């Protein structure tokens, strides 16, 4: 009797174990998600730092893991997407070594003092980098994003030649995974036989010019079609861009691969250019306010000279009631050093040529000028080099000090200011690049994501949805990492979702999105010097 | 034998008892087999829990019931929009019960019960999508209840006693959806405390209008467990004064209510058959919020987690059949309403309304000693719900939700001794 009971109980237990919960429509069942007309089995991402997952002025593992291509690949995995490999750095410190010597800086972190007050972004000093550039990873990766790459670099043979890294003639990031010293990014990408690709390239074709304050050459207006002669801060010729881009797409689509291309957001709407106000000199600042009468007295003499020389609109004056614009060098102004020197000789004697040189192309900034993020730590500070220089010219120390305050008595250098004309040059090139990208997306029948429009929204009104917000406010906006240029993980997630939208429209895919609130923004850490 | 099989099958196709929230209604093998009915069933010392008033009507002078069940629970989660899914890997819950009664004279019986009516054990994969709400939780409360039962007449009795509770909790969750250290490890906190004690009470009454018909009433008071100076351990917190917490151990204070429960019910005996019905009303509305105050900070409390439970009801039906002199068969069904309101569906107790199906038997080894076996299976319908009152790393309110489905299965064994 008991034996039989036990037998029935055993049956019962077996029956109930089968009662484990199961959804009516489990998402891991075939048919819930679909790749539509696309084939995600081998997805290769091409691009620059944005594609690589570069953030906080460095490339590091968690940034790479949160790159938009990696997020996309995780969603593609719901519909046949294969493994997605990335050339992961060796640590989360950022920075890198070449032959044991550090050649790339550690990442930025947001530091706070002991009272919990924000000190600001600073270089992480809690560890030394362990990524050795010369240690080739020995293979290609699905994420072929290379920080620093311009459009034509993707097709440049030898762009990852490690022996040229030290001289700045090749790219340290690509050197880590280039298949050879003569390979190009596009060759290494094609060798993987991608069935689907993304291409987001061209940002650096204008960004270098912008972040250098327009100190490079506009090779478009120069008509220079040979990119091997370009400097790092130059604007790429639009015809070179178009030919390069066409070549990339032709190669990528040759075997029938589908893909998505992204256009280029305005580089001047990012925090790197919008954070430092043109008029940051507050009379309430105890280091500045009390100096205003003396400064204005000194500038009165200079302003009279400006007027005498017919450039009275360059007059410099500081307000005692509201914040005043910084004094900048504007290289587009007529250089009046010689005239100024002559006019000032009576008042300043031997000092006149020195002062004249300092103010030959100076004016106060206007709201149309964009001050670079890197200027924020300089404005109002004593330029010790200039001070030493003046002292060496036998200028008394007190006077030398008075003429060496950056942005106040020593005009802020051209490399820290993006002038309106420089902004126009950048915009003109960008508009042509974007027209090319959109047109070629049509020619090659690819999905096209208007990243420019979305960033425009983030920068102007902000993006708000379901408790998530992204604005281009530096540090607090959620969209930009601590370098003020590169996106946060949350912005990468936003980008991935937007790309999924256009892929869905183009290829009739059915894929899940990510919740951007699951992705972080900036990293706080107090281990800084 | 054939009847046994039929009854077993009946039991599997109908359902059993496991209440909402963190109430675990497994307080007796015989009652459990009958859908956890018992407020009006005079059967064993399980009455210490079900209705102290009934103890005095037990036929034997000494009655002892001990038992334990193993509860196997599974919870699955998915979010189709986000493609996320997860599944708990819970340990086996082991509610225990130990009851004894001794008849001192014809109108007075004393008893003692040790039982575990509240508990929870949910273990999600670490860093799962809802990890900012819970990674894992272990909650246990042991009730110790001395009991007196008085016969006022053959038709009416009362009983009751004080309850001493000792509880423990271990709970881990991530600090937010995104907070992590520089290496990308998610910041989390574990709170742990045990030996948290308090007192409560239980009363009951039983009315027997006829020889075959009984009515019962019982009430168990609310008991709040106040954890003071428990241990909170923070891990993977960013090295920053901006975060407010640092890695390592601090103290915490928190309180958790174990709600009051009112039961009314009846039983009716017809030849070898006994039918029972219990209605439980559980006063969950005391569980408004789980607030945790950490000792290392000035803020009080640091973590506010609204729960806003509502009072809930359980309807229980039980059947007993004395198949042979030695074998008694039991089955039951109950409908268990969840105290969790829409929008408050936190994944530490993701319970919606459920149907419970139970069954079991007693086998009398001797006239004094019997083995009691029970099992129950709880069936939940899948539900798409969310917890809308989470706090993000920046202090804003945020929602986490998806589709959940749970199940619970619990076999149990016990012994009844009478003399």
PDB file of N, CA, C and O in Angstrom, chain A residues 232-282:
ATOM      1  N   UNK A 232      46.721  67.652 -39.244  1.00  0.00           N
ATOM      2  CA  UNK A 232      45.692  67.074 -38.363  1.00  0.00           C
ATOM      3  C   UNK A 232      44.523  67.994 -38.116  1.00  0.00           C
ATOM      4  O   UNK A 232      43.407  67.526 -37.862  1.00  0.00           O
ATOM      5  N   UNK A 233      44.726  69.318 -38.212  1.00  0.00           N
ATOM      6  CA  UNK A 233      43.653  70.249 -37.878  1.00  0.00           C
ATOM      7  C   UNK A 233      42.986  70.843 -39.111  1.00  0.00           C
ATOM      8  O   UNK A 233      42.251  71.828 -39.005  1.00  0.00           O
ATOM      9  N   UNK A 234      43.235  70.249 -40.256  1.00  0.00           N
ATOM     10  CA  UNK A 234      42.675  70.789 -41.492  1.00  0.00           C
ATOM     11  C   UNK A 234      41.240  70.306 -41.723  1.00  0.00           C
ATOM     12  O   UNK A 234      40.829  69.269 -41.214  1.00  0.00           O
ATOM     13  N   UNK A 235      40.527  71.095 -42.525  1.00  0.00           N
ATOM     14  CA  UNK A 235      39.211  70.661 -42.998  1.00  0.00           C
ATOM     15  C   UNK A 235      39.426  69.862 -44.281  1.00  0.00           C
ATOM     16  O   UNK A 235      40.101  70.327 -45.202  1.00  0.00           O
ATOM     17  N   UNK A 236      38.848  68.660 -44.325  1.00  0.00           N
ATOM     18  CA  UNK A 236      39.011  67.814 -45.504  1.00  0.00           C
ATOM     19  C   UNK A 236      38.247  68.400 -46.689  1.00  0.00           C
ATOM     20  O   UNK A 236      37.100  68.849 -46.556  1.00  0.00           O
ATOM     21  N   UNK A 237      38.875  68.364 -47.831  1.00  0.00           N
ATOM     22  CA  UNK A 237      38.231  68.806 -49.060  1.00  0.00           C
ATOM     23  C   UNK A 237      36.954  68.009 -49.298  1.00  0.00           C
ATOM     24  O   UNK A 237      36.936  66.786 -49.155  1.00  0.00           O
ATOM     25  N   UNK A 238      35.886  68.688 -49.659  1.00  0.00           N
ATOM     26  CA  UNK A 238      34.592  68.009 -49.792  1.00  0.00           C
ATOM     27  C   UNK A 238      34.576  66.994 -50.939  1.00  0.00           C
ATOM     28  O   UNK A 238      33.856  65.994 -50.875  1.00  0.00           O
ATOM     29  N   UNK A 239      35.372  67.257 -51.968  1.00  0.00           N
ATOM     30  CA  UNK A 239      35.440  66.278 -53.069  1.00  0.00           C
ATOM     31  C   UNK A 239      36.198  65.033 -52.632  1.00  0.00           C
ATOM     32  O   UNK A 239      35.845  63.907 -53.006  1.00  0.00           O
ATOM     33  N   UNK A 240      37.246  65.248 -51.823  1.00  0.00           N
ATOM     34  CA  UNK A 240      37.974  64.101 -51.273  1.00  0.00           C
ATOM     35  C   UNK A 240      37.033  63.264 -50.400  1.00  0.00           C
ATOM     36  O   UNK A 240      36.995  62.034 -50.481  1.00  0.00           O
ATOM     37  N   UNK A 241      36.246  63.979 -49.591  1.00  0.00           N
ATOM     38  CA  UNK A 241      35.303  63.288 -48.728  1.00  0.00           C
ATOM     39  C   UNK A 241      34.324  62.448 -49.549  1.00  0.00           C
ATOM     40  O   UNK A 241      34.089  61.264 -49.269  1.00  0.00           O
ATOM     41  N   UNK A 242      33.756  63.078 -50.592  1.00  0.00           N
ATOM     42  CA  UNK A 242      32.741  62.392 -51.401  1.00  0.00           C
ATOM     43  C   UNK A 242      33.332  61.158 -52.089  1.00  0.00           C
ATOM     44  O   UNK A 242      32.721  60.081 -52.098  1.00  0.00           O
ATOM     45  N   UNK A 243      34.539  61.329 -52.625  1.00  0.00           N
ATOM     46  CA  UNK A 243      35.159  60.203 -53.335  1.00  0.00           C
ATOM     47  C   UNK A 243      35.482  59.075 -52.354  1.00  0.00           C
ATOM     48  O   UNK A 243      35.246  57.894 -52.641  1.00  0.00           O
ATOM     49  N   UNK A 244      36.002  59.457 -51.181  1.00  0.00           N
ATOM     50  CA  UNK A 244      36.330  58.453 -50.168  1.00  0.00           C
ATOM     51  C   UNK A 244      35.085  57.706 -49.722  1.00  0.00           C
ATOM     52  O   UNK A 244      35.047  56.473 -49.655  1.00  0.00           O
ATOM     53  N   UNK A 245      34.052  58.470 -49.430  1.00  0.00           N
ATOM     54  CA  UNK A 245      32.816  57.891 -48.896  1.00  0.00           C
ATOM     55  C   UNK A 245      32.189  56.943 -49.911  1.00  0.00           C
ATOM     56  O   UNK A 245      31.740  55.839 -49.573  1.00  0.00           O
ATOM     57  N   UNK A 246      32.197  57.382 -51.151  1.00  0.00           N
ATOM     58  CA  UNK A 246      31.653  56.539 -52.212  1.00  0.00           C
ATOM     59  C   UNK A 246      32.441  55.236 -52.320  1.00  0.00           C
ATOM     60  O   UNK A 246      31.867  54.148 -52.453  1.00  0.00           O
ATOM     61  N   UNK A 247      33.764  55.372 -52.225  1.00  0.00           N
ATOM     62  CA  UNK A 247      34.602  54.180 -52.304  1.00  0.00           C
ATOM     63  C   UNK A 247      34.319  53.203 -51.167  1.00  0.00           C
ATOM     64  O   UNK A 247      34.261  51.984 -51.376  1.00  0.00           O
ATOM     65  N   UNK A 248      34.128  53.749 -49.974  1.00  0.00           N
ATOM     66  CA  UNK A 248      33.845  52.893 -48.820  1.00  0.00           C
ATOM     67  C   UNK A 248      32.538  52.131 -49.015  1.00  0.00           C
ATOM     68  O   UNK A 248      32.457  50.913 -48.804  1.00  0.00           O
ATOM     69  N   UNK A 249      31.493  52.861 -49.458  1.00  0.00           N
ATOM     70  CA  UNK A 249      30.186  52.216 -49.617  1.00  0.00           C
ATOM     71  C   UNK A 249      30.192  51.220 -50.773  1.00  0.00           C
ATOM     72  O   UNK A 249      29.571  50.153 -50.691  1.00  0.00           O
ATOM     73  N   UNK A 250      30.902  51.566 -51.811  1.00  0.00           N
ATOM     74  CA  UNK A 250      30.976  50.658 -52.951  1.00  0.00           C
ATOM     75  C   UNK A 250      31.578  49.329 -52.509  1.00  0.00           C
ATOM     76  O   UNK A 250      31.074  48.249 -52.828  1.00  0.00           O
ATOM     77  N   UNK A 251      32.650  49.429 -51.732  1.00  0.00           N
ATOM     78  CA  UNK A 251      33.316  48.214 -51.272  1.00  0.00           C
ATOM     79  C   UNK A 251      32.444  47.434 -50.286  1.00  0.00           C
ATOM     80  O   UNK A 251      32.333  46.208 -50.354  1.00  0.00           O
ATOM     81  N   UNK A 252      31.810  48.156 -49.378  1.00  0.00           N
ATOM     82  CA  UNK A 252      31.040  47.478 -48.331  1.00  0.00           C
ATOM     83  C   UNK A 252      29.795  46.791 -48.875  1.00  0.00           C
ATOM     84  O   UNK A 252      29.333  45.789 -48.325  1.00  0.00           O
ATOM     85  N   UNK A 253      29.225  47.349 -49.953  1.00  0.00           N
ATOM     86  CA  UNK A 253      27.986  46.790 -50.488  1.00  0.00           C
ATOM     87  C   UNK A 253      28.235  45.817 -51.644  1.00  0.00           C
ATOM     88  O   UNK A 253      27.298  45.244 -52.186  1.00  0.00           O
ATOM     89  N   UNK A 254      29.504  45.641 -51.992  1.00  0.00           N
ATOM     90  CA  UNK A 254      29.821  44.834 -53.183  1.00  0.00           C
ATOM     91  C   UNK A 254      29.250  43.419 -53.094  1.00  0.00           C
ATOM     92  O   UNK A 254      28.810  42.852 -54.093  1.00  0.00           O
ATOM     93  N   UNK A 255      29.217  42.842 -51.908  1.00  0.00           N
ATOM     94  CA  UNK A 255      28.697  41.478 -51.781  1.00  0.00           C
ATOM     95  C   UNK A 255      27.230  41.465 -51.361  1.00  0.00           C
ATOM     96  O   UNK A 255      26.718  40.445 -50.892  1.00  0.00           O
ATOM     97  N   UNK A 256      26.576  42.617 -51.472  1.00  0.00           N
ATOM     98  CA  UNK A 256      25.147  42.665 -51.163  1.00  0.00           C
ATOM     99  C   UNK A 256      24.817  42.982 -49.721  1.00  0.00           C
ATOM    100  O   UNK A 256      23.652  42.885 -49.327  1.00  0.00           O
ATOM    101  N   UNK A 257      25.829  43.354 -48.948  1.00  0.00           N
ATOM    102  CA  UNK A 257      25.556  43.656 -47.544  1.00  0.00           C
ATOM    103  C   UNK A 257      24.637  44.864 -47.419  1.00  0.00           C
ATOM    104  O   UNK A 257      24.689  45.789 -48.226  1.00  0.00           O
ATOM    105  N   UNK A 258      23.775  44.810 -46.409  1.00  0.00           N
ATOM    106  CA  UNK A 258      22.942  45.961 -46.083  1.00  0.00           C
ATOM    107  C   UNK A 258      23.647  46.752 -44.987  1.00  0.00           C
ATOM    108  O   UNK A 258      24.590  46.272 -44.357  1.00  0.00           O
ATOM    109  N   UNK A 259      23.157  47.956 -44.781  1.00  0.00           N
ATOM    110  CA  UNK A 259      23.826  48.743 -43.755  1.00  0.00           C
ATOM    111  C   UNK A 259      23.113  50.029 -43.450  1.00  0.00           C
ATOM    112  O   UNK A 259      22.049  50.332 -43.999  1.00  0.00           O
ATOM    113  N   UNK A 260      23.703  50.756 -42.531  1.00  0.00           N
ATOM    114  CA  UNK A 260      23.158  52.042 -42.115  1.00  0.00           C
ATOM    115  C   UNK A 260      24.298  53.052 -42.080  1.00  0.00           C
ATOM    116  O   UNK A 260      25.409  52.732 -41.658  1.00  0.00           O
ATOM    117  N   UNK A 261      24.008  54.248 -42.590  1.00  0.00           N
ATOM    118  CA  UNK A 261      25.004  55.314 -42.533  1.00  0.00           C
ATOM    119  C   UNK A 261      24.444  56.468 -41.710  1.00  0.00           C
ATOM    120  O   UNK A 261      23.235  56.683 -41.653  1.00  0.00           O
ATOM    121  N   UNK A 262      25.345  57.172 -41.064  1.00  0.00           N
ATOM    122  CA  UNK A 262      24.949  58.268 -40.194  1.00  0.00           C
ATOM    123  C   UNK A 262      25.597  59.556 -40.679  1.00  0.00           C
ATOM    124  O   UNK A 262      26.761  59.548 -41.084  1.00  0.00           O
ATOM    125  N   UNK A 263      24.815  60.635 -40.619  1.00  0.00           N
ATOM    126  CA  UNK A 263      25.416  61.905 -41.006  1.00  0.00           C
ATOM    127  C   UNK A 263      26.085  62.571 -39.814  1.00  0.00           C
ATOM    128  O   UNK A 263      26.188  61.994 -38.732  1.00  0.00           O
ATOM    129  N   UNK A 264      26.552  63.790 -40.021  1.00  0.00           N
ATOM    130  CA  UNK A 264      27.460  64.413 -39.059  1.00  0.00           C
ATOM    131  C   UNK A 264      26.776  65.550 -38.314  1.00  0.00           C
ATOM    132  O   UNK A 264      26.351  66.535 -38.927  1.00  0.00           O
ATOM    133  N   UNK A 265      26.686  65.430 -37.003  1.00  0.00           N
ATOM    134  CA  UNK A 265      26.086  66.506 -36.222  1.00  0.00           C
ATOM    135  C   UNK A 265      26.970  67.748 -36.234  1.00  0.00           C
ATOM    136  O   UNK A 265      28.180  67.658 -36.459  1.00  0.00           O
ATOM    137  N   UNK A 266      26.346  68.851 -35.959  1.00  0.00           N
ATOM    138  CA  UNK A 266      27.085  70.105 -35.839  1.00  0.00           C
ATOM    139  C   UNK A 266      28.109  69.966 -34.723  1.00  0.00           C
ATOM    140  O   UNK A 266      27.775  69.592 -33.598  1.00  0.00           O
ATOM    141  N   UNK A 267      29.371  70.253 -35.050  1.00  0.00           N
ATOM    142  CA  UNK A 267      30.377  70.117 -33.994  1.00  0.00           C
ATOM    143  C   UNK A 267      30.340  71.303 -33.042  1.00  0.00           C
ATOM    144  O   UNK A 267      30.815  71.217 -31.921  1.00  0.00           O
ATOM    145  N   UNK A 268      29.758  72.403 -33.479  1.00  0.00           N
ATOM    146  CA  UNK A 268      29.796  73.586 -32.626  1.00  0.00           C
ATOM    147  C   UNK A 268      28.655  73.627 -31.614  1.00  0.00           C
ATOM    148  O   UNK A 268      28.567  74.548 -30.821  1.00  0.00           O
ATOM    149  N   UNK A 269      27.766  72.625 -31.625  1.00  0.00           N
ATOM    150  CA  UNK A 269      26.695  72.606 -30.625  1.00  0.00           C
ATOM    151  C   UNK A 269      27.044  71.684 -29.457  1.00  0.00           C
ATOM    152  O   UNK A 269      26.225  71.438 -28.589  1.00  0.00           O
ATOM    153  N   UNK A 270      28.270  71.167 -29.441  1.00  0.00           N
ATOM    154  CA  UNK A 270      28.665  70.282 -28.348  1.00  0.00           C
ATOM    155  C   UNK A 270      29.283  71.094 -27.212  1.00  0.00           C
ATOM    156  O   UNK A 270      29.765  72.201 -27.427  1.00  0.00           O
ATOM    157  N   UNK A 271      29.259  70.553 -25.992  1.00  0.00           N
ATOM    158  CA  UNK A 271      29.690  71.324 -24.814  1.00  0.00           C
ATOM    159  C   UNK A 271      31.113  71.872 -24.924  1.00  0.00           C
ATOM    160  O   UNK A 271      31.423  72.878 -24.303  1.00  0.00           O
ATOM    161  N   UNK A 272      31.938  71.226 -25.723  1.00  0.00           N
ATOM    162  CA  UNK A 272      33.308  71.694 -25.866  1.00  0.00           C
ATOM    163  C   UNK A 272      33.338  73.146 -26.353  1.00  0.00           C
ATOM    164  O   UNK A 272      34.274  73.887 -26.087  1.00  0.00           O
ATOM    165  N   UNK A 273      32.267  73.525 -27.078  1.00  0.00           N
ATOM    166  CA  UNK A 273      32.230  74.880 -27.629  1.00  0.00           C
ATOM    167  C   UNK A 273      31.178  75.770 -26.976  1.00  0.00           C
ATOM    168  O   UNK A 273      31.150  76.960 -27.228  1.00  0.00           O
ATOM    169  N   UNK A 274      30.297  75.193 -26.208  1.00  0.00           N
ATOM    170  CA  UNK A 274      29.168  75.980 -25.708  1.00  0.00           C
ATOM    171  C   UNK A 274      29.225  76.214 -24.205  1.00  0.00           C
ATOM    172  O   UNK A 274      28.352  76.883 -23.656  1.00  0.00           O
ATOM    173  N   UNK A 275      30.219  75.652 -23.531  1.00  0.00           N
ATOM    174  CA  UNK A 275      30.226  75.721 -22.072  1.00  0.00           C
ATOM    175  C   UNK A 275      30.821  77.030 -21.542  1.00  0.00           C
ATOM    176  O   UNK A 275      30.285  77.639 -20.624  1.00  0.00           O
ATOM    177  N   UNK A 276      31.918  77.464 -22.138  1.00  0.00           N
ATOM    178  CA  UNK A 276      32.563  78.683 -21.643  1.00  0.00           C
ATOM    179  C   UNK A 276      31.865  79.897 -22.264  1.00  0.00           C
ATOM    180  O   UNK A 276      31.832  80.051 -23.486  1.00  0.00           O
ATOM    181  N   UNK A 277      31.278  80.768 -21.447  1.00  0.00           N
ATOM    182  CA  UNK A 277      30.582  81.931 -21.997  1.00  0.00           C
ATOM    183  C   UNK A 277      31.572  82.938 -22.572  1.00  0.00           C
ATOM    184  O   UNK A 277      32.725  83.002 -22.134  1.00  0.00           O
ATOM    185  N   UNK A 278      31.112  83.710 -23.533  1.00  0.00           N
ATOM    186  CA  UNK A 278      32.017  84.700 -24.129  1.00  0.00           C
ATOM    187  C   UNK A 278      32.297  85.829 -23.156  1.00  0.00           C
ATOM    188  O   UNK A 278      33.293  86.523 -23.267  1.00  0.00           O
ATOM    189  N   UNK A 279      31.380  86.022 -22.202  1.00  0.00           N
ATOM    190  CA  UNK A 279      31.543  87.110 -21.226  1.00  0.00           C
ATOM    191  C   UNK A 279      31.569  86.535 -19.808  1.00  0.00           C
ATOM    192  O   UNK A 279      30.592  86.617 -19.074  1.00  0.00           O
ATOM    193  N   UNK A 280      32.699  85.951 -19.402  1.00  0.00           N
ATOM    194  CA  UNK A 280      32.745  85.306 -18.094  1.00  0.00           C
ATOM    195  C   UNK A 280      33.365  86.172 -16.990  1.00  0.00           C
ATOM    196  O   UNK A 280      33.471  85.726 -15.860  1.00  0.00           O
ATOM    197  N   UNK A 281      33.754  87.410 -17.345  1.00  0.00           N
ATOM    198  CA  UNK A 281      34.511  88.213 -16.377  1.00  0.00           C
ATOM    199  C   UNK A 281      33.560  89.015 -15.497  1.00  0.00           C
ATOM    200  O   UNK A 281      33.097  90.085 -15.874  1.00  0.00           O
ATOM    201  N   UNK A 282      33.304  88.477 -14.302  1.00  0.00           N
ATOM    202  CA  UNK A 282      32.307  89.089 -13.438  1.00  0.00           C
ATOM    203  C   UNK A 282      32.940  90.114 -12.496  1.00  0.00           C
ATOM    204  O   UNK A 282      33.966  89.845 -11.882  1.00  0.00           O
TER     205      UNK A 282
END
